[in-house]
PDB file of C-alpha atoms in Angstrom:
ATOM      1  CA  UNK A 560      84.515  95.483  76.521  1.00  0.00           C
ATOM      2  CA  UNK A 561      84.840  98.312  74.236  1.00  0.00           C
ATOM      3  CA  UNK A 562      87.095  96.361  72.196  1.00  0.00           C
ATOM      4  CA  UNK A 563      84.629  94.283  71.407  1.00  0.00           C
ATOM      5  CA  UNK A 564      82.227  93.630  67.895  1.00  0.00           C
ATOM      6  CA  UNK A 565      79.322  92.569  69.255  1.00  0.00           C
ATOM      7  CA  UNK A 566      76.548  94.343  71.364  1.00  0.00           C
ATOM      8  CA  UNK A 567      76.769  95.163  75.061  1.00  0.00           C
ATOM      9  CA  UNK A 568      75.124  92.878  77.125  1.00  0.00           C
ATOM     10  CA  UNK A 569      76.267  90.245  74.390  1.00  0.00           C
ATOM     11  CA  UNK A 570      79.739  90.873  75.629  1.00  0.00           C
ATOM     12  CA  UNK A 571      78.350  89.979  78.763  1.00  0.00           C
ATOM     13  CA  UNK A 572      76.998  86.758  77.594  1.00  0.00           C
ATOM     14  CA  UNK A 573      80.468  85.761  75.848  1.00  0.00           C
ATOM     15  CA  UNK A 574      82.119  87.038  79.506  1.00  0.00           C
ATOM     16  CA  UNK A 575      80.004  84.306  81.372  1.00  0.00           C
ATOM     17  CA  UNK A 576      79.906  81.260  78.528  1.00  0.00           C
ATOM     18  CA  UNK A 577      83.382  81.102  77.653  1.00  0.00           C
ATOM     19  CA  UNK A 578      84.059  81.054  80.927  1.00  0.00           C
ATOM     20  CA  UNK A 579      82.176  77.979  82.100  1.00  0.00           C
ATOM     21  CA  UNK A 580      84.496  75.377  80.514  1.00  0.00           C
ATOM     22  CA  UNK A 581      88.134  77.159  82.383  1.00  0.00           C
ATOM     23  CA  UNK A 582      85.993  77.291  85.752  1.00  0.00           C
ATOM     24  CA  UNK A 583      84.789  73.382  85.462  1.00  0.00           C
ATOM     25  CA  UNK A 584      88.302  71.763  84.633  1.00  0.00           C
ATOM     26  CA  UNK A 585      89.716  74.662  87.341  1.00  0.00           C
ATOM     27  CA  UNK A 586      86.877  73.206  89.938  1.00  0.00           C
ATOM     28  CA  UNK A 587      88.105  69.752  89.128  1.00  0.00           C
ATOM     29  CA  UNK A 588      91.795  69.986  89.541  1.00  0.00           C
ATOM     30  CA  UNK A 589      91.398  72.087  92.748  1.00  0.00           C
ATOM     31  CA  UNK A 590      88.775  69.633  94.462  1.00  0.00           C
ATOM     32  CA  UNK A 591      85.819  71.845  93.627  1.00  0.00           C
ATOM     33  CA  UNK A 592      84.187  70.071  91.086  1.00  0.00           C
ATOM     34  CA  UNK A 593      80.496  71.697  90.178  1.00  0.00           C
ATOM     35  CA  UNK A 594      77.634  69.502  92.183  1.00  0.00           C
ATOM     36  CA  UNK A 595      74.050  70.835  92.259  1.00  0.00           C
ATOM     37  CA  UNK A 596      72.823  71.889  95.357  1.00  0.00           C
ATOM     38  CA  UNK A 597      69.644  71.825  97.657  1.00  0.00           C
ATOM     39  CA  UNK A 598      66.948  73.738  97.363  1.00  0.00           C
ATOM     40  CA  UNK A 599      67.582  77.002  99.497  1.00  0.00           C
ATOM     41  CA  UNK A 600      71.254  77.320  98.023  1.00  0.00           C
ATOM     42  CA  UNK A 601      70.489  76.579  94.354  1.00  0.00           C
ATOM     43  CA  UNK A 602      67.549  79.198  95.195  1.00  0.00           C
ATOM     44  CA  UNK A 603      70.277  81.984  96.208  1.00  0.00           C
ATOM     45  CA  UNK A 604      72.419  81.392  93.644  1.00  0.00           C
ATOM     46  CA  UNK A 605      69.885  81.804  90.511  1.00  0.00           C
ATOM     47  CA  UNK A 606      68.734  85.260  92.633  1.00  0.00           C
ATOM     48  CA  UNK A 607      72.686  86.462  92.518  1.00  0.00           C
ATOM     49  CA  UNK A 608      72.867  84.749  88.677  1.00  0.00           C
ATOM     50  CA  UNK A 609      69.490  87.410  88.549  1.00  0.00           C
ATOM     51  CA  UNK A 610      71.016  90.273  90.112  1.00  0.00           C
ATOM     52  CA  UNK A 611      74.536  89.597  87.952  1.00  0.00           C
ATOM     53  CA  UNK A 612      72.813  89.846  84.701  1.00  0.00           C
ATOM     54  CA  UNK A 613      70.860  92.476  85.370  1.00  0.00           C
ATOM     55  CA  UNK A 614      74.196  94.345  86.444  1.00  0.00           C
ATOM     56  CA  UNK A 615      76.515  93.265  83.435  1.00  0.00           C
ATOM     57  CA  UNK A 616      73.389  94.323  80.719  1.00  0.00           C
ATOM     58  CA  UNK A 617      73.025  98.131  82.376  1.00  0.00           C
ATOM     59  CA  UNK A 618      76.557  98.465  83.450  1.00  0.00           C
ATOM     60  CA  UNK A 619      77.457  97.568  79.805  1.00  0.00           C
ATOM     61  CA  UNK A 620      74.829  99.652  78.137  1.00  0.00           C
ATOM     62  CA  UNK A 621      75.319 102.274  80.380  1.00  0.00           C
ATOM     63  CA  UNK A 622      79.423 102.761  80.306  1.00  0.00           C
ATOM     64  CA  UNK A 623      78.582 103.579  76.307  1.00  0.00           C
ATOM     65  CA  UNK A 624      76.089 106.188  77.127  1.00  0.00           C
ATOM     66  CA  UNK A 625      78.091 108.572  79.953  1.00  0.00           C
ATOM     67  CA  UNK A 626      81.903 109.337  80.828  1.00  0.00           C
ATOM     68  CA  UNK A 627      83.667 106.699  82.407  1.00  0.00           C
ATOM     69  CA  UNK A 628      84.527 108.379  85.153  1.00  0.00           C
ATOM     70  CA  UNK A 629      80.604 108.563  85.957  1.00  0.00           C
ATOM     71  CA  UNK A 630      79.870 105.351  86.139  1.00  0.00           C
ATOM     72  CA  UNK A 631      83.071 104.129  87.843  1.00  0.00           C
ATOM     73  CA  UNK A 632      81.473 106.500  90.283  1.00  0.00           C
ATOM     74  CA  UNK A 633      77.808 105.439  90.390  1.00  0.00           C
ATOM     75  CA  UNK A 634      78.890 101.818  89.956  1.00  0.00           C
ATOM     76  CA  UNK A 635      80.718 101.837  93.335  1.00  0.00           C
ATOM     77  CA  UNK A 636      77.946 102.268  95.352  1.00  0.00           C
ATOM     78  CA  UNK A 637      77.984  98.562  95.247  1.00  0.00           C
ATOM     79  CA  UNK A 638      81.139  98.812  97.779  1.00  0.00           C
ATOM     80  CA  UNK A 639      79.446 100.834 100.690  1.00  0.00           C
ATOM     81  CA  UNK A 640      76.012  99.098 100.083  1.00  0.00           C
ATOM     82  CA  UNK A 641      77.568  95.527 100.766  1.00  0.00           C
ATOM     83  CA  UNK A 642      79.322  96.928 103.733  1.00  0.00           C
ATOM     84  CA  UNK A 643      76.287  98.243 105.105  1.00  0.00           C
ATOM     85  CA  UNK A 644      74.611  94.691 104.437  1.00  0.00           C
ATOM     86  CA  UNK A 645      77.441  93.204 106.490  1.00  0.00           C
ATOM     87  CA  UNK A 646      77.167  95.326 109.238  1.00  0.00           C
ATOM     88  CA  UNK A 647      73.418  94.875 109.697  1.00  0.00           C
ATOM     89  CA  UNK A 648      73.536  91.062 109.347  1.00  0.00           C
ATOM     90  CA  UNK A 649      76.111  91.628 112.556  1.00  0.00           C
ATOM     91  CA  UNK A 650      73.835  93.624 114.172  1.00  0.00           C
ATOM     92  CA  UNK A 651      76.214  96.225 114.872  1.00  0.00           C
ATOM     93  CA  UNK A 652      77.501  99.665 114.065  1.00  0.00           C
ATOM     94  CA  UNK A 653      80.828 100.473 112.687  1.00  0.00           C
ATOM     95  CA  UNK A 654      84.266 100.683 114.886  1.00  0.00           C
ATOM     96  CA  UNK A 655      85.458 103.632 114.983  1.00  0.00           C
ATOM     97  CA  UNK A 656      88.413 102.535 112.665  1.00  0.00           C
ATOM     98  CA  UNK A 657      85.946 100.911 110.078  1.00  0.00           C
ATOM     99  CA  UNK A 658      84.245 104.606 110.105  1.00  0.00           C
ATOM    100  CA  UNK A 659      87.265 106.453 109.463  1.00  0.00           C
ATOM    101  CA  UNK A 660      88.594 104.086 106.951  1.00  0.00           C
ATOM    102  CA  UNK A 661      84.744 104.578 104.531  1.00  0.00           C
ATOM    103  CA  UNK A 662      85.113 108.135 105.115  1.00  0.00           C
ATOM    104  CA  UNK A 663      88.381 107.741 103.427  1.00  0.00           C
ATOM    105  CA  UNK A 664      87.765 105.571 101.178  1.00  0.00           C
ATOM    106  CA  UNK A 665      84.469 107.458 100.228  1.00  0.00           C
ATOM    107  CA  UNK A 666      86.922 110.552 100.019  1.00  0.00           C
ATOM    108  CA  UNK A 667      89.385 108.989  97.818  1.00  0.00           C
ATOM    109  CA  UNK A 668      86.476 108.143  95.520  1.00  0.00           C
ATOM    110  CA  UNK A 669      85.532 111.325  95.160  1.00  0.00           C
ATOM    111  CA  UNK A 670      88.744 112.591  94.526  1.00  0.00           C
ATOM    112  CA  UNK A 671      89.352 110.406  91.594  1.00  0.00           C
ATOM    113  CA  UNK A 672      86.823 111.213  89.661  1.00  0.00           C
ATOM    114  CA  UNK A 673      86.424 114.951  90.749  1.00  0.00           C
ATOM    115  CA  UNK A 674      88.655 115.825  87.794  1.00  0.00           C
ATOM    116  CA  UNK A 675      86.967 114.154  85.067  1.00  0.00           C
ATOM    117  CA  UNK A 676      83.261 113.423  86.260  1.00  0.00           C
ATOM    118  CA  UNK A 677      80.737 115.341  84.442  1.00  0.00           C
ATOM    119  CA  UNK A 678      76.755 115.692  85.638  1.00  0.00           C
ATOM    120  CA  UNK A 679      74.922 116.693  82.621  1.00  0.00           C
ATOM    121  CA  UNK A 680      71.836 116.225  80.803  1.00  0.00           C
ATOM    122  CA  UNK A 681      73.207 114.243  77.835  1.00  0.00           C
ATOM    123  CA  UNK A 682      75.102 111.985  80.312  1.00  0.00           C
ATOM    124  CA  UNK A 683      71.917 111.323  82.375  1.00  0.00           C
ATOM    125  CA  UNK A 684      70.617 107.782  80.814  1.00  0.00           C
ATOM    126  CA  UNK A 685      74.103 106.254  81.502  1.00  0.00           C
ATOM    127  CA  UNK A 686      74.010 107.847  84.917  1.00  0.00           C
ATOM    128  CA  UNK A 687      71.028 106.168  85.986  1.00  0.00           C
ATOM    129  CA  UNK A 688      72.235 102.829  84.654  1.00  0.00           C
ATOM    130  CA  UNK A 689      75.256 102.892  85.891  1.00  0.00           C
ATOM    131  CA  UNK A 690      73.859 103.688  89.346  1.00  0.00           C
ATOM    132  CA  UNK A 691      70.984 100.761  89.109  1.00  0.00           C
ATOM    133  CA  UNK A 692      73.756  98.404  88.096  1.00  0.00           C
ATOM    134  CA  UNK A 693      75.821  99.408  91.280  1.00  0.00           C
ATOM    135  CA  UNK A 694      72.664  98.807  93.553  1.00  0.00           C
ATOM    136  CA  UNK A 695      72.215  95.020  91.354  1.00  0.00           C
ATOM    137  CA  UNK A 696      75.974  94.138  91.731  1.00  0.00           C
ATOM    138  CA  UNK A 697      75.499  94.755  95.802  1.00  0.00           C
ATOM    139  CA  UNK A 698      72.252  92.267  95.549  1.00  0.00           C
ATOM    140  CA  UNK A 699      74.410  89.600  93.560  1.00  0.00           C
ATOM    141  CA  UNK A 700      77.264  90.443  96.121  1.00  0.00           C
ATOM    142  CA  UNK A 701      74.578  89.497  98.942  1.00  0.00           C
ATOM    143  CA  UNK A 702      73.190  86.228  98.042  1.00  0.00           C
ATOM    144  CA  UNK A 703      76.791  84.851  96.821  1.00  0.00           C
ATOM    145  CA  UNK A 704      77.619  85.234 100.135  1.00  0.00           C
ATOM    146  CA  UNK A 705      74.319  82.793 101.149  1.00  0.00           C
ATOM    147  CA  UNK A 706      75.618  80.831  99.015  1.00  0.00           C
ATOM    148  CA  UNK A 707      79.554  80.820  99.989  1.00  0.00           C
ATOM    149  CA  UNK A 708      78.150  79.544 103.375  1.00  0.00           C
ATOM    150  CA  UNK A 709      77.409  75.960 101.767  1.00  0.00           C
ATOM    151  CA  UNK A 710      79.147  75.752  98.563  1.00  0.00           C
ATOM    152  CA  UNK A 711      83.179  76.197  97.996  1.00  0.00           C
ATOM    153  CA  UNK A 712      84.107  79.334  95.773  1.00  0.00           C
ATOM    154  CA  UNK A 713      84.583  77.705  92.536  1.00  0.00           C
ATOM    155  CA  UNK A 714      81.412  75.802  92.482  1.00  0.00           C
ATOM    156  CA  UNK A 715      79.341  78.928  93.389  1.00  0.00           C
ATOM    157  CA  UNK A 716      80.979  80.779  90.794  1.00  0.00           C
ATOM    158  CA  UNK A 717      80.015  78.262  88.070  1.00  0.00           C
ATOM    159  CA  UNK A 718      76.117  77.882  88.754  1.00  0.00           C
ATOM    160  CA  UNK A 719      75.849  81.555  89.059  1.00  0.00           C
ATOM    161  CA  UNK A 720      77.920  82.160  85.487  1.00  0.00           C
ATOM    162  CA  UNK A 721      75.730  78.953  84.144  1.00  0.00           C
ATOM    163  CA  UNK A 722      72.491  80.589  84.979  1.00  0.00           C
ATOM    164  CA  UNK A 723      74.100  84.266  83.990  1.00  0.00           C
ATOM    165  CA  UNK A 724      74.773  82.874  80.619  1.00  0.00           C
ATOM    166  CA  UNK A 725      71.062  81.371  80.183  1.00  0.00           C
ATOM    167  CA  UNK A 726      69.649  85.125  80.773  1.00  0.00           C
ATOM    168  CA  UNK A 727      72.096  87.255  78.883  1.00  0.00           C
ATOM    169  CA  UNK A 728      71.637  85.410  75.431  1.00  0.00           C
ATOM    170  CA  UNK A 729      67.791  86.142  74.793  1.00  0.00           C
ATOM    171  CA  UNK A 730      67.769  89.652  76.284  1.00  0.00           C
ATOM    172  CA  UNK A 731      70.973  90.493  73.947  1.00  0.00           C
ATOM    173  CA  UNK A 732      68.999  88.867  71.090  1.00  0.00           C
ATOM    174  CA  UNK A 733      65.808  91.189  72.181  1.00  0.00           C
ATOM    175  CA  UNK A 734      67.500  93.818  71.513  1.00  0.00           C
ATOM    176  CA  UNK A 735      68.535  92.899  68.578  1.00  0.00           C
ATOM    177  CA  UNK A 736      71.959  92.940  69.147  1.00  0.00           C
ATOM    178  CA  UNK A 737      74.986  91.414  66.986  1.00  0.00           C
ATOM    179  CA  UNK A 738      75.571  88.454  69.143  1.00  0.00           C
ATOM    180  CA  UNK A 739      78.334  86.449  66.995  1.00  0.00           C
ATOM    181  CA  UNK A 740      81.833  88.362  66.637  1.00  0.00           C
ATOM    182  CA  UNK A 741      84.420  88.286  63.764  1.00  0.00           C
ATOM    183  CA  UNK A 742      87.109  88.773  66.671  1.00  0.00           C
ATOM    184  CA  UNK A 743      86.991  86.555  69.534  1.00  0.00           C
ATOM    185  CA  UNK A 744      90.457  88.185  71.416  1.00  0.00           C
ATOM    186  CA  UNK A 745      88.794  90.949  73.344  1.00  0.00           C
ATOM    187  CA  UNK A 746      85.949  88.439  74.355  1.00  0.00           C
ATOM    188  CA  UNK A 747      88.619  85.899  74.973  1.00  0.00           C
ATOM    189  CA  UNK A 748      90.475  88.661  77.841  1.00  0.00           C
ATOM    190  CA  UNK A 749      87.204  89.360  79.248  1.00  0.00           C
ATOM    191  CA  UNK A 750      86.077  85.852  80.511  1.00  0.00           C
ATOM    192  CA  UNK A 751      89.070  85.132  81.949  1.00  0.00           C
ATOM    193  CA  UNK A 752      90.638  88.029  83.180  1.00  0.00           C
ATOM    194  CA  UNK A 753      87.335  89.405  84.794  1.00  0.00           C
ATOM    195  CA  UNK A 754      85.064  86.351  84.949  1.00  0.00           C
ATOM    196  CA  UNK A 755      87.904  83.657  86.155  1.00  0.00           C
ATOM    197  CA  UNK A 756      90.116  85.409  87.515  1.00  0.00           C
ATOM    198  CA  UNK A 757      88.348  88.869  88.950  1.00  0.00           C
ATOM    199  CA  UNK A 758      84.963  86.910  89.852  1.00  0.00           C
ATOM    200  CA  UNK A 759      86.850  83.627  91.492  1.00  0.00           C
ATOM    201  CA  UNK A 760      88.848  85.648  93.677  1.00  0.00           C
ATOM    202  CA  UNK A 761      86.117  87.898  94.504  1.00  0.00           C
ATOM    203  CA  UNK A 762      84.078  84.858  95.421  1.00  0.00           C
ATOM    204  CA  UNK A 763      87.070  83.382  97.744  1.00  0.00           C
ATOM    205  CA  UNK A 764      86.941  86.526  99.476  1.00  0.00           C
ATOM    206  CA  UNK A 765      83.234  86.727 100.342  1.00  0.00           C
ATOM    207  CA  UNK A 766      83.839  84.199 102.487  1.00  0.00           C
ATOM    208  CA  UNK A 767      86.923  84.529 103.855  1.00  0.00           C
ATOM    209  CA  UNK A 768      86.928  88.215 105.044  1.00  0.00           C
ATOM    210  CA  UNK A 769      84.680  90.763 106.807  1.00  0.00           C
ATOM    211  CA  UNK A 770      82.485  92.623 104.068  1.00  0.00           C
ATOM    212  CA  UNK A 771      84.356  95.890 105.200  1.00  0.00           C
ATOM    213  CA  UNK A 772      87.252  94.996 104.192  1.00  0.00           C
ATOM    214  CA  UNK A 773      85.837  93.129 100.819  1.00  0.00           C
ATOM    215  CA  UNK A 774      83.642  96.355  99.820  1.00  0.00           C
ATOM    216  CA  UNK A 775      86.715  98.865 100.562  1.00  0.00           C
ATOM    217  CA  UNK A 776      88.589  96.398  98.629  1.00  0.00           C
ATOM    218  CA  UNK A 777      86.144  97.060  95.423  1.00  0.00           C
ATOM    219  CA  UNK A 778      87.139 100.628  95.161  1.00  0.00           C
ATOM    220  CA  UNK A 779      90.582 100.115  94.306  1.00  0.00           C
ATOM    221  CA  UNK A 780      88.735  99.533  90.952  1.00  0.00           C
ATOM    222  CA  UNK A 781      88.574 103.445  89.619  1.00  0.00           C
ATOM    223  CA  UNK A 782      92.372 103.316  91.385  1.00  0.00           C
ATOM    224  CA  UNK A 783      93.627 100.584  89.072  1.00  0.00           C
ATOM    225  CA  UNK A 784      91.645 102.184  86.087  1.00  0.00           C
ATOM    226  CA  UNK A 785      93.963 105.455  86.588  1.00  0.00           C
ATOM    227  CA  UNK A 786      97.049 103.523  87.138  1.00  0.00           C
ATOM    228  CA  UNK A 787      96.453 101.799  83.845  1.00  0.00           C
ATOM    229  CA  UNK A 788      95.342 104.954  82.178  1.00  0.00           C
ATOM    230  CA  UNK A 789      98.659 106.437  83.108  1.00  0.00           C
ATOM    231  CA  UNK A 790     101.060 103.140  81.994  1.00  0.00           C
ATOM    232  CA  UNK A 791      99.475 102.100  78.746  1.00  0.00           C
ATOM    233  CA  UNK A 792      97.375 105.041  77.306  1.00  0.00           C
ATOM    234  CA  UNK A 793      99.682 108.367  78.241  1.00  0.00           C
ATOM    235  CA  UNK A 794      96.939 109.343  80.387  1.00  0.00           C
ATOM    236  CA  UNK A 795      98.613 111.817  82.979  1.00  0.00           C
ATOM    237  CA  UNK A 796      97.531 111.792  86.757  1.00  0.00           C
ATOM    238  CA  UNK A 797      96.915 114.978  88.606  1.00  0.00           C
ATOM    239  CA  UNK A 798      97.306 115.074  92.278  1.00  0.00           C
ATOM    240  CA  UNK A 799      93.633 114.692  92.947  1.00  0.00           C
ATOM    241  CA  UNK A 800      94.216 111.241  91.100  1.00  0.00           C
ATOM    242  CA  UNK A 801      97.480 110.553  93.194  1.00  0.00           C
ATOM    243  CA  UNK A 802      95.432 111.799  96.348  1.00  0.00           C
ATOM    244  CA  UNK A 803      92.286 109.741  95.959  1.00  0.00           C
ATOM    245  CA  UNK A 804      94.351 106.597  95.253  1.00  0.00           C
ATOM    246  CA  UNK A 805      96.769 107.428  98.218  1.00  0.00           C
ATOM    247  CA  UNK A 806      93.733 107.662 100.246  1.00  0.00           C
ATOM    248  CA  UNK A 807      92.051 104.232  99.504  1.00  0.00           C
ATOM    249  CA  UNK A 808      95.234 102.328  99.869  1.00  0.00           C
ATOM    250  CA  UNK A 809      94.976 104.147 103.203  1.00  0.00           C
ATOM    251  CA  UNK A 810      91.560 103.290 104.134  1.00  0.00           C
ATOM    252  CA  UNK A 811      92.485  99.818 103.536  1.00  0.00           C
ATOM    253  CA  UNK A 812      95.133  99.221 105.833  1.00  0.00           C
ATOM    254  CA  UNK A 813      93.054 101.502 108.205  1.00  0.00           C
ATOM    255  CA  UNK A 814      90.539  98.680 108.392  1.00  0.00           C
ATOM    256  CA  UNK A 815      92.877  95.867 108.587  1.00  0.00           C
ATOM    257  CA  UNK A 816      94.584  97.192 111.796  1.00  0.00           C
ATOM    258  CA  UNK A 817      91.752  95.795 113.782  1.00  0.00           C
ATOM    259  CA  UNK A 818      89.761  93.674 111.447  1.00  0.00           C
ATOM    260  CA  UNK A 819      87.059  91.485 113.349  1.00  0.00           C
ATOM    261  CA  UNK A 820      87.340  88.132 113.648  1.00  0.00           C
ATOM    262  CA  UNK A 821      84.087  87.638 112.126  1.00  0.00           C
ATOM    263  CA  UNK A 822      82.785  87.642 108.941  1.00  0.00           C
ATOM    264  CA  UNK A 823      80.401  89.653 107.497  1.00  0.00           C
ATOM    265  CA  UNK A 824      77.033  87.965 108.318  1.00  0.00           C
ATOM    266  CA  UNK A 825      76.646  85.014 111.796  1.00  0.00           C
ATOM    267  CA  UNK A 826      77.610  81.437 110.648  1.00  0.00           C
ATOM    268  CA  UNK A 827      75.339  79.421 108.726  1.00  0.00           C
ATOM    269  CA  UNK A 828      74.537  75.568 108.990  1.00  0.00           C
ATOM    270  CA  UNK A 829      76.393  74.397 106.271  1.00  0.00           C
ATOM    271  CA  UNK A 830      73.965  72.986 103.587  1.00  0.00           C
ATOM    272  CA  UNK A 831      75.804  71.289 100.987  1.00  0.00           C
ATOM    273  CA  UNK A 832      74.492  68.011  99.334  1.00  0.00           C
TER     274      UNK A 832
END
């Protein structure tokens, strides 16, 4: 994203539009072809196409206006408020393995970005977006799962990145942003490594696996970040880095020992055309 020559949320637009033409020939050769559907799915998928944008403009915005290690903090509140979502939708409260394993998980967090985090007033704007697009990526998180109960994964994922791409363009262009780039690589990466690839397996999982185990999942992001860090860009690890990864790998097998059966909200008539 930083790689990029255009404006923020107009590498969000690229992310999504690019994208649609891999996830339509992928949908077709996998039996998932995009179809339009009723009313009360096509109406939960424009609300997480809503939320989504709303995320990618702040998030993007934001990430050049604070330390990264901020808003990979503030942008994982997404994780804990899915899980929460999940867990009232069942109507129950936590095991007491599920409990330990957030703690963890919340601790390993922490730990990750106690080293380089930094609260202060010239960071504050970013802060705050970062942190709104964490609580709009947990919305988007919520009604793709409405969504997953009708649709298959691939044809959720293309209606929502259809509408997402229909919003991004005019609010880049109201901001008078440089929407068309002289280097199309980085914008290339980003729609298929992170829309394709990050957003279609995310999708799968929605509704395939408890919401625990999907939102503990999500913080392996600041994890992977470090891990990358240290391989390509010389970026040493100190043992607060090693410890807060160590400790989110843990939480996740901690949750997994005695994952419910269930998913993460009660089985839904299924509504496809």
């Amino acid at each position: 994203m930083r790689l990029a020559d255009v404006g923020p949320v107009a590498v969000g637009f690229w992310r999504l539009f690019l994208a649609l033409p891999l996830l339509a020939v992928l949908g077709i050769a996998v039996g998932q072809k995009p179809v339009w559907p009723r009313k009360l799915i096509a109406g939960a998928i424009l609300l997480s196409a809503i939320f989504y944008v709303s995320d990618l403009a702040m998030w993007n915005i934001g990430i050049r206006m604070t330390k990264l290690a901020n808003a990979t903090l503030f942008g994982n509140c997404a994780s804990f408020a899915f899980v929460a979502w999940g867990l009232w939708l069942a109507r129950k409260w936590p095991t007491g393995l599920q409990s330990a394993a957030l703690a963890l998980a919340a601790v390993g967090c922490g730990l990750l970005v106690a080293g380089s985090a930094e609260l202060s007033a010239r960071n504050v704007r970013g802060d705050i977006l970062a942190l709104l697009a964490g609580i709009l990526y947990a919305g988007y998180l919520i009604f793709v799962e409405r969504a997953r109960t009708a649709l298959k994964p691939l044809q959720v994922l293309f209606l929502a990145t259809l509408f997402g791409s229909v919003f991004l363009l005019p609010i880049s262009l109201a901001l008078g942003e440089r929407v068309m780039p002289q280097d199309w690589t980085p914008l290339l990466i980003i729609a298929v490594s992170s829309q394709v690839v990050g957003q279609g397996l995310l999708v799968y999982a929605i509704g395939t696996l408890p919401s625990v185990v999907v939102g503990l999942a999500l913080l392996t992001q600041p994890a992977i970040a470090a891990m990358i860090g240290w391989f390509f860009y010389g970026e040493r690890l100190s043992v607060l880095d090693w410890a807060g990864a160590v400790a989110i790998a843990a939480a996740l097998v901690l949750v997994q020992l005695r994952a419910p059966a269930l998913r993460s909200g009660p089985e839904q008539p299924n509504l496809a055309p």
